[in-house]
XYZ file of C-alpha atoms in Angstrom:
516
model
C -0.485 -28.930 3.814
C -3.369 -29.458 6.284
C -6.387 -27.772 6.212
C -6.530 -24.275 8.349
C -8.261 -25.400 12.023
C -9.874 -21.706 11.608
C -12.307 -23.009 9.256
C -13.894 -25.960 11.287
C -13.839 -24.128 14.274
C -16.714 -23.917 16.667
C -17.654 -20.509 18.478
C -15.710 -21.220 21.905
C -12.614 -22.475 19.894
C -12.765 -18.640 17.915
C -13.547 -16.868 21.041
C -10.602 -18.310 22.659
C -8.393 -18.610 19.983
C -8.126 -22.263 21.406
C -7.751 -23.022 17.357
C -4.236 -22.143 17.674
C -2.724 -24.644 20.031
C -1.878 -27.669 17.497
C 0.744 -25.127 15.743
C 1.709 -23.288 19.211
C 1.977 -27.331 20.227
C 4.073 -27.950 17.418
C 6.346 -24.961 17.104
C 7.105 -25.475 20.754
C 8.792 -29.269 20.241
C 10.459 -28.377 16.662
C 11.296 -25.877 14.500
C 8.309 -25.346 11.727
C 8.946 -25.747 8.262
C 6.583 -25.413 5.189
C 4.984 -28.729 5.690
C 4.098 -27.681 9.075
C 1.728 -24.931 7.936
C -1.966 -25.120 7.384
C -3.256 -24.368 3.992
C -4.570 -20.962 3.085
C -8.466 -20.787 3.439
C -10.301 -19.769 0.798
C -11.358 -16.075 1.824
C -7.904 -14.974 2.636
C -6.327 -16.313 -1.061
C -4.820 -13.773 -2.904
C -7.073 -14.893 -5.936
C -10.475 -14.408 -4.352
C -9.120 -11.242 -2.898
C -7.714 -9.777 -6.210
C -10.757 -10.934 -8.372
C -13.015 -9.550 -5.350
C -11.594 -6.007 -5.290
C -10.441 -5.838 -9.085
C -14.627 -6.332 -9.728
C -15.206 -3.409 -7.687
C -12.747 -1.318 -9.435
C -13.681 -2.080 -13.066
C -16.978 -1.127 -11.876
C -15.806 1.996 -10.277
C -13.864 3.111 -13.881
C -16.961 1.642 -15.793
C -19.758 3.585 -13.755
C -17.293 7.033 -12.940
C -15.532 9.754 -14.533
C -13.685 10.404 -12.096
C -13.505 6.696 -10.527
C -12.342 6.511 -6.748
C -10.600 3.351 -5.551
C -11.955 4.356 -1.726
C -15.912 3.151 -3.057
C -14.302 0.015 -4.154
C -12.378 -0.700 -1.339
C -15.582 0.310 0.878
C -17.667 -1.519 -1.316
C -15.508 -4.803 -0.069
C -14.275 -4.432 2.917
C -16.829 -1.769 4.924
C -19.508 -4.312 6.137
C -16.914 -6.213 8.555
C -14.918 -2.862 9.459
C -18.157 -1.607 10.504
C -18.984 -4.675 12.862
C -15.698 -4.832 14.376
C -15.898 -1.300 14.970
C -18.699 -1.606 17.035
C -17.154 -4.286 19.095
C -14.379 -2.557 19.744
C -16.787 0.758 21.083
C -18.468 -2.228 23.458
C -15.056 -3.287 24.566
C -13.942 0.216 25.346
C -17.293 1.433 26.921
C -16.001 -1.124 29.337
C -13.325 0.459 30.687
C -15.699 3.351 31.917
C -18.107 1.234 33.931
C -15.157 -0.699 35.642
C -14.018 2.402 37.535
C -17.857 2.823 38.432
C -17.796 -0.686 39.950
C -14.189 -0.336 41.777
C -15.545 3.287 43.494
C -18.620 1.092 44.874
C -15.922 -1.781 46.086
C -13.811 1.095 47.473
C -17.103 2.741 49.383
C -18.218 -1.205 50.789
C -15.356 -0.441 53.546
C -17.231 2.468 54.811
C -19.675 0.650 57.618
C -21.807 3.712 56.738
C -22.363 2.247 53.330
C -24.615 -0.443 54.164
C -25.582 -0.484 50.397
C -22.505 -0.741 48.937
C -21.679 -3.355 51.924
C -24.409 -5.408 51.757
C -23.759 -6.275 47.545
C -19.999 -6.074 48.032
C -19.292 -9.474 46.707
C -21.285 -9.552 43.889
C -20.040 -5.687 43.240
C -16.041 -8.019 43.345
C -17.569 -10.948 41.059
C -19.540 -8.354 38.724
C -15.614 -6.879 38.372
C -13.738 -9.313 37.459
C -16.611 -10.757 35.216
C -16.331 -7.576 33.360
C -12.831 -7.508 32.666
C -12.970 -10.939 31.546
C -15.809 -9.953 29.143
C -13.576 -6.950 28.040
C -10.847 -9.168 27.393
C -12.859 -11.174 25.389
C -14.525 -8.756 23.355
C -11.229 -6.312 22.509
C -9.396 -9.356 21.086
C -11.561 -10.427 18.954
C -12.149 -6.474 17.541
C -8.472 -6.297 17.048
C -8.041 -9.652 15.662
C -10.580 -8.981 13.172
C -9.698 -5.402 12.190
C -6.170 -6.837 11.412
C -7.547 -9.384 9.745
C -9.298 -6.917 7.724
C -6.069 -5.022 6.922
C -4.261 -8.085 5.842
C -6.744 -8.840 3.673
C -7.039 -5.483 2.077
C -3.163 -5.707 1.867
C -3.333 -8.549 -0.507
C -5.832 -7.387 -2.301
C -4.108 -3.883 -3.078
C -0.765 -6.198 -4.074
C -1.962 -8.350 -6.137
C -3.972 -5.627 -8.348
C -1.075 -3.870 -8.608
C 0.911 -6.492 -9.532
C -2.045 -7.699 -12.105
C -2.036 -3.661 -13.337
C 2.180 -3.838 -13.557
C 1.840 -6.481 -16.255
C -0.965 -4.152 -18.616
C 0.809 -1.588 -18.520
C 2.723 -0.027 -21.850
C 6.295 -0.002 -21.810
C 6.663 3.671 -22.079
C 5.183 3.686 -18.640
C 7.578 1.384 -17.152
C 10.431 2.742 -18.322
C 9.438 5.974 -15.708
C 9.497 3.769 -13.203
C 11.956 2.132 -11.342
C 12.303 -0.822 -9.361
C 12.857 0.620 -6.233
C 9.625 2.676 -6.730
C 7.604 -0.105 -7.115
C 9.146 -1.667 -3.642
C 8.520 0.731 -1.791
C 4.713 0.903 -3.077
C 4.142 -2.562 -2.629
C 6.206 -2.710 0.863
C 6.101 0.772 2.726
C 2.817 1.781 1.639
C 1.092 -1.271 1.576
C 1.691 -1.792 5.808
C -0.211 1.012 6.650
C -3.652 -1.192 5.942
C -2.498 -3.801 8.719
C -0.504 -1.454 10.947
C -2.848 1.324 11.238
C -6.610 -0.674 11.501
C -6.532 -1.517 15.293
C -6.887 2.210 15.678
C -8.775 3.158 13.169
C -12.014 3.839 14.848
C -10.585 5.599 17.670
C -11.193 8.787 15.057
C -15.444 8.482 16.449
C -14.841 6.535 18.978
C -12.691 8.824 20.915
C -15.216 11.883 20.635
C -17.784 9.103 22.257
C -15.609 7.959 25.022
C -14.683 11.814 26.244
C -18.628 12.743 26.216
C -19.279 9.643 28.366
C -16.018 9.933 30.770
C -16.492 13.527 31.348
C -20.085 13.153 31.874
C -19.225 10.164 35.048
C -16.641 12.602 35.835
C -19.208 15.614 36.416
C -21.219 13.880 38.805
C -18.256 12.794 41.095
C -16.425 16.148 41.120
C -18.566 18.944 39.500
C -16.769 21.782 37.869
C -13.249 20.952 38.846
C -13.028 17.636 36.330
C -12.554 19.998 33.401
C -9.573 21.100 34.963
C -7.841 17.650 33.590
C -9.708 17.835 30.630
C -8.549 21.527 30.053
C -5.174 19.971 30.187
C -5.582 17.184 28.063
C -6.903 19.214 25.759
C -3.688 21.677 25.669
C -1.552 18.695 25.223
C -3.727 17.060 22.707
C -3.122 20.252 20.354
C 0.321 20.593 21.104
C 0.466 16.713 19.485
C -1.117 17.573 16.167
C 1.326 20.602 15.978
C 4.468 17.961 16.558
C 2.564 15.179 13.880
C 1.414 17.933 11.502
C 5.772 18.855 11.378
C 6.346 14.862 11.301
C 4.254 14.446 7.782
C 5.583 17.405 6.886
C 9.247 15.356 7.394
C 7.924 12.351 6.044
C 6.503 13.904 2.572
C 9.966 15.483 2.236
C 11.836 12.357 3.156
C 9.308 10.518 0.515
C 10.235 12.986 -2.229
C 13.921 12.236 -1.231
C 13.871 8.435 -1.284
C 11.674 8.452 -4.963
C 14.455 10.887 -5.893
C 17.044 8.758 -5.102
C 16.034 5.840 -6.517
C 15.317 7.154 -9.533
C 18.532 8.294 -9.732
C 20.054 4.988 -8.498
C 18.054 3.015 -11.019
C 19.827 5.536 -13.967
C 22.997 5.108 -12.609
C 22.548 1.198 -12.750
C 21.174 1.412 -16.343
C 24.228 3.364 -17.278
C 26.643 2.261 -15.620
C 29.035 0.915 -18.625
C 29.517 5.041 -19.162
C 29.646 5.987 -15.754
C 32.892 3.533 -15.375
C 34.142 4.653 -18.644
C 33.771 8.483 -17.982
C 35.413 7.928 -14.293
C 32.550 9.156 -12.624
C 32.203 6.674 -9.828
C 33.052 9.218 -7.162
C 30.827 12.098 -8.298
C 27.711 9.551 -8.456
C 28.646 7.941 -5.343
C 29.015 11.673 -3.663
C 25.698 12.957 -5.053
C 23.680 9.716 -3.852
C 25.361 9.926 -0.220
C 24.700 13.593 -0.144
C 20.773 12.310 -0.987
C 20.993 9.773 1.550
C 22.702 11.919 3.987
C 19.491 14.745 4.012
C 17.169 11.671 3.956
C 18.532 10.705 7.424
C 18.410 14.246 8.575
C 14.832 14.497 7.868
C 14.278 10.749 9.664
C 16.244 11.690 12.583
C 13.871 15.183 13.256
C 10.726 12.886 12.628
C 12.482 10.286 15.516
C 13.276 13.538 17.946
C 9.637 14.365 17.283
C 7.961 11.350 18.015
C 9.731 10.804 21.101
C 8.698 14.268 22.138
C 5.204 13.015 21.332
C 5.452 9.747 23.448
C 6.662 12.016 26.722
C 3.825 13.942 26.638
C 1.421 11.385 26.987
C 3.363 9.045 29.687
C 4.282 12.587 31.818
C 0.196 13.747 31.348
C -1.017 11.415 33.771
C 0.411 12.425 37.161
C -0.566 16.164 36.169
C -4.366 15.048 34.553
C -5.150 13.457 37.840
C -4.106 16.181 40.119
C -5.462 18.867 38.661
C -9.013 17.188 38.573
C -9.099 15.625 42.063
C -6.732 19.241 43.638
C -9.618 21.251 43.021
C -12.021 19.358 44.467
C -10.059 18.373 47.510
C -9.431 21.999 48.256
C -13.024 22.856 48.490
C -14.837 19.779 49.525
C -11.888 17.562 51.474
C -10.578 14.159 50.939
C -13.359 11.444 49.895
C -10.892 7.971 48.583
C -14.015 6.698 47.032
C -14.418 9.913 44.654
C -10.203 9.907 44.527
C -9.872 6.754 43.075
C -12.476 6.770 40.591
C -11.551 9.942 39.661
C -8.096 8.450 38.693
C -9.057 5.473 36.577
C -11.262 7.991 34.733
C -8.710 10.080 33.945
C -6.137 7.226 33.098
C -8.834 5.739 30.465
C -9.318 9.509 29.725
C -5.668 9.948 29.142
C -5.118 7.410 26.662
C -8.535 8.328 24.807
C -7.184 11.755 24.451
C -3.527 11.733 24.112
C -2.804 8.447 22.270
C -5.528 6.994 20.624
C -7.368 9.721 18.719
C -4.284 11.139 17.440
C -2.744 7.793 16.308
C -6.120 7.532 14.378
C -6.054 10.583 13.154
C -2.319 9.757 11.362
C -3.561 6.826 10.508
C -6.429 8.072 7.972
C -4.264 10.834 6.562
C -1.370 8.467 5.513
C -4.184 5.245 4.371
C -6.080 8.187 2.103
C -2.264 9.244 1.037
C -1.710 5.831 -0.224
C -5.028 5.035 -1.023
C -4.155 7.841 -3.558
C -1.129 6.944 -4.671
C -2.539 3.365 -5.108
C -5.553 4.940 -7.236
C -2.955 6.951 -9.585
C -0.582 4.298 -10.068
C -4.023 2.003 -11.537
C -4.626 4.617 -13.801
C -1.489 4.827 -15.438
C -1.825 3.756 -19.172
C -1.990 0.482 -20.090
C -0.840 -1.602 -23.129
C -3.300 -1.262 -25.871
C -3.840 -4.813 -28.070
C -4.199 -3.830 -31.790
C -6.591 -5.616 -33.624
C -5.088 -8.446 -35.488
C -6.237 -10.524 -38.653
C -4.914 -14.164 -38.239
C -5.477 -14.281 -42.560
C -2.677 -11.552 -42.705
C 1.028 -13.011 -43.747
C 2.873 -9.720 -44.295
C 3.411 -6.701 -42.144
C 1.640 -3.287 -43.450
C 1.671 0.335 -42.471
C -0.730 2.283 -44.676
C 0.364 6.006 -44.233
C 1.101 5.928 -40.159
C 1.932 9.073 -38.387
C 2.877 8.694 -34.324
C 4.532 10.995 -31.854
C 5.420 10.231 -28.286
C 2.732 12.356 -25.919
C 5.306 13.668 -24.022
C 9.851 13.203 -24.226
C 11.103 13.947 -20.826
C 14.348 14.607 -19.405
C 16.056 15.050 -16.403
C 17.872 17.759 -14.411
C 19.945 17.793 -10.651
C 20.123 20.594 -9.150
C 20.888 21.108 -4.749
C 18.230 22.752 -3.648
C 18.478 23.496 0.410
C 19.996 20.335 2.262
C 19.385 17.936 -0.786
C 19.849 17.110 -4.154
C 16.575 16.851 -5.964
C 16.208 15.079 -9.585
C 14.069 17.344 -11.494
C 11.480 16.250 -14.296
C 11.276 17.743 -17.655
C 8.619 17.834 -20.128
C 9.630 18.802 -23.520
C 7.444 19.685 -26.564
C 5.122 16.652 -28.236
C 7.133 15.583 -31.245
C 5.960 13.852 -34.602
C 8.705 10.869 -34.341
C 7.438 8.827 -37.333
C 5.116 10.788 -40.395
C 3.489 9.131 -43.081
C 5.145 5.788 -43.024
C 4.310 3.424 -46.186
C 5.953 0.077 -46.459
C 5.092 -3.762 -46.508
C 7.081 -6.690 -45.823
C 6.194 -10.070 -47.386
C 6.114 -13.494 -45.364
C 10.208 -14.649 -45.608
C 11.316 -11.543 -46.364
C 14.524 -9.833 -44.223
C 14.824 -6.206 -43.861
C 16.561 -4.187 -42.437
C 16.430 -0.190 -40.880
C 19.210 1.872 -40.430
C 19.367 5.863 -39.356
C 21.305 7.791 -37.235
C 20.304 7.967 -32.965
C 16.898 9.351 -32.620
C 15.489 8.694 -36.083
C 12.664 6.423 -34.980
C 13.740 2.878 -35.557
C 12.876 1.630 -32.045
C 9.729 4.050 -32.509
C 8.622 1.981 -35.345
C 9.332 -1.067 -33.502
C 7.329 -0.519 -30.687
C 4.303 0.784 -33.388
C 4.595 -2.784 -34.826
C 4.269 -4.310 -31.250
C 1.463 -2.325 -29.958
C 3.449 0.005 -27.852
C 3.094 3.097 -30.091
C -0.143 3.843 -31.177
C -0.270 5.630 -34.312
C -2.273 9.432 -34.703
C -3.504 8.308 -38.253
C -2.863 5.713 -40.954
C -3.022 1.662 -39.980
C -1.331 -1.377 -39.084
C -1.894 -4.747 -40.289
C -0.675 -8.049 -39.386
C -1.529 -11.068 -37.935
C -0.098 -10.660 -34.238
C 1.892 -13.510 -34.263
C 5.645 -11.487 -33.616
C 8.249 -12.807 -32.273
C 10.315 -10.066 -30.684
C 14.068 -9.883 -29.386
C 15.028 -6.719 -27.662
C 19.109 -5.672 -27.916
C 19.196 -5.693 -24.161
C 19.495 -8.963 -22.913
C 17.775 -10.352 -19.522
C 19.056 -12.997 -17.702
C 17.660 -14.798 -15.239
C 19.605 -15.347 -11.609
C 20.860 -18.875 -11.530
C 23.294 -20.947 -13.961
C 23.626 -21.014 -17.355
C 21.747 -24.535 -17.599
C 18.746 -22.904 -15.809
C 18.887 -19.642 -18.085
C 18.329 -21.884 -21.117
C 15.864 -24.863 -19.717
C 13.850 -21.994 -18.332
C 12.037 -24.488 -15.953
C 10.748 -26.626 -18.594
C 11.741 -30.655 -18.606
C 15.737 -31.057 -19.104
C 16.063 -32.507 -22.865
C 19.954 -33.137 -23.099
C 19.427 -33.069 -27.075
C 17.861 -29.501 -27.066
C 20.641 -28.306 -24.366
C 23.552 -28.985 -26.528
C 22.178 -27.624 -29.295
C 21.617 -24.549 -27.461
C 25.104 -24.449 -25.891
C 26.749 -25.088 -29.488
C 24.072 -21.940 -30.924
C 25.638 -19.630 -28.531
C 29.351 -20.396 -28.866
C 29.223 -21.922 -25.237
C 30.818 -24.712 -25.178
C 34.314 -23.692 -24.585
């Protein structure tokens, strides 16, 4: 792969994004393929990312009690949010000087406005300059704060992949695969989806103090007439998105519901198809799936209630500022058309951007969270091992499992909902005395539930014990009774994608009773 252009490039070929041409060139005449793609700089690989933010948090758990994975994050990330938050308040400051400029063009074609007449093409250049500059300046904020997101979105992946492989079995066996997709996927595009707006939560405030104040001197008391009205409209949207998260945390509970259920279907299924049950599963996860896209569908009805308020505002914004005015001080086109690219920038301040920023924080701290609980979850705990040991010891071990759960479904409203219970701690091994010799085979019987696997997993590490120890060297070989396969053919399930030895193959496929 070639080297990213982004790195060597100058200041003009960033401002302009002029960097981008060879692969806009390229994909134009062909089809791109891998080769065709630059190589990853440094400051956007996942490792310096990962090792960057999983710093911050170690230092967070080392330094806290109660360790918050928002100071890490901040800790990374904050100095260039910060920057390219302040570029994007330039580049929307902007849009309330341009309506100053286009009322002064408007009053040059008043021959009573010699002023205004006399700088009327430099009032036109000054214009277009400024949009220009805008242009220039609100790319490059947006750019940047998704660039910022994607970063952070790698970072948060990577740790929790990194934190998926510490932790203790006993932890992974609560969750499921679908679970941890919809972590990693869902949650995880809220960082690049929801930072171009981000700042619209002080910026907004800012931008309706400085509209509202150009909009007092053109048309005195009246201009709070539109702002009266966008005010009414803006609380009438955080009443419709306060009912959309409310949909959304009950279509979240659904989905993690569902999958969980799903994932002990799957795991079960050799007694599901011997009991017959097929049809009852299949019922309860449609009738799941069923009040999930309920709930989606009410969000959808929502939202687009939410979107017609702010594209029907504008007509009435703009006429109940200027109507006012008109009424008691006539027709003036100058004041008329300022007043209505004030309210348009005022509009969109008001109605679209604050409250998109507004969502966007609640649901980024709501995974944030999530995020911060699932990297606290307990981890596999290494035993200390003696390499000089050549037996296997337990010297008077005791162990229970914290906590044995189980599961209930029950329909509660329009849904089926798996419930989680916590039964009673349990002593599940007590005062357990053996020692096996180097060479030596032996085996453990006992009925279901009398702590074989327990002891198992208190050999591997798994199972801490209350009292008593465990010695050994550490070097275990373990083979579960569930075996995992590996999509692909059988030749790639035993190479494993180590060099082909034909010798070792056979062998293999004559071990396993394969080769008919």
């Amino acid at each position: 792969m070639q080297k990213s252009p982004l790195e060597g490039a100058n200041f003009i070929s960033k401002l302009f994004f002029s960097w981008t041409r060879p692969i806009l060139r390229k994909g134009y005449k062909k089809r791109l393929d891998l080769s065709d793609t630059y190589q990853l700089p440094s400051y956007d690989s996942a490792d310096f990312l990962s090792e960057k933010l999983e710093r911050e948090w170690e230092r967070e758990l080392a330094s806290k009690s109660k360790p918050k994975l928002y100071s890490a994050l901040h800790r990374c990330f904050a100095a260039k949010f910060i920057f390219f938050g302040i570029l994007l308040y330039i580049g929307e400051v902007t849009k309330a000087v341009q309506p100053l400029l286009l009322g002064k063009i408007i009053a040059s074609y008043d021959p009573d406005n010699k002023t205004e007449r006399s700088i009327a093409i430099y009032l036109g250049i000054g214009f277009c300059l400024l949009s220009i500059l805008r242009t220039l300046i609100l790319h490059q904020a947006i750019f940047g704060l998704q660039h910022i997101g994607m970063q952070m979105r790698i970072a948060m992946f990577s740790l929790i992949y990194k934190k998926t492989l510490k932790l203790s079995s006993r932890v992974l066996d609560k969750i499921s695969i679908g679970q941890l997709v919809n972590l990693l996927s869902n949650n995880m595009n809220k960082f690049e989806e929801g930072f171009t707006v981000a700042h619209f939560i002080w910026i907004a405030p800012l931008q309706v103090i400085l509209l509202m104040g150009l909009l007092w001197e053109l048309l005195q008391a009246s201009s709070f007439c539109g702002l009266g009205l966008l005010i009414v409209l803006s609380i009438f949207q955080a009443i419709i998105g306060k009912m959309i998260m409310n949909y959304r945390k009950r279509r979240s509970v659904l989905i993690n519901n569902r999958l969980l259920l799903t994932s002990e279907i799957i795991e079960n299924i050799q007694s599901v198809k011997a009991y017959g049950w097929e049809a009852a599963m299949e019922k309860i996860i449609d009738n799941m799936r069923s009040a999930e896209l309920a709930l989606t569908r009410k969000a959808a009805y929502l939202r687009y209630l939410n979107s017609s308020a702010f594209f029907f505002s504008g007509f009435f914004v703009v006429f109940l500022s200027v109507l006012p005015y008109a009424l008691a001080h006539g027709i003036d086109l100058r004041k008329i058309f300022t007043t209505v690219s004030y309210c348009i920038v005022l509009r969109m301040t008001v109605t679209r951007q604050c409250p998109l920023a507004v969502q966007m924080w609640y649901e980024t701290l709501d995974v944030i969270q999530k995020m911060q609980d699932f990297l606290q979850l307990q981890e596999y705990k290494t035993l200390e091992y003696n390499l000089t040991h050549t037996d296997v010891t337990m010297d008077n071990v005791t162990a229970f499992w914290e906590e044995a759960q189980s599961y209930k479904l029950h329909y509660n409203k329009d849904a089926f909902v798996v419930s989680r219970l916590n039964l009673l701690d349990c002593y599940v091994l007590k005062n357990i005395n053996f020692k096996i010799e180097k060479g030596q085979l032996l085996a453990i019987t006992g009925s279901t539930g009398a702590g074989k696997t327990s002891l198992l997993m208190m050999i591997l590490g798994e199972l801490l014990p209350s009292d008593g120890k465990i010695k050994h060297s550490g070097r275990i070989s373990y083979c579960a009774q569930f075996s995992w396969i590996m999509p692909g053919t059988i030749k790639d399930n035993i190479i494993f994608g180590v060099c082909y030895d034909e010798y070792r193959y056979k062998a293999v496929i004559k071990a396993c009773q394969l080769e008919e």
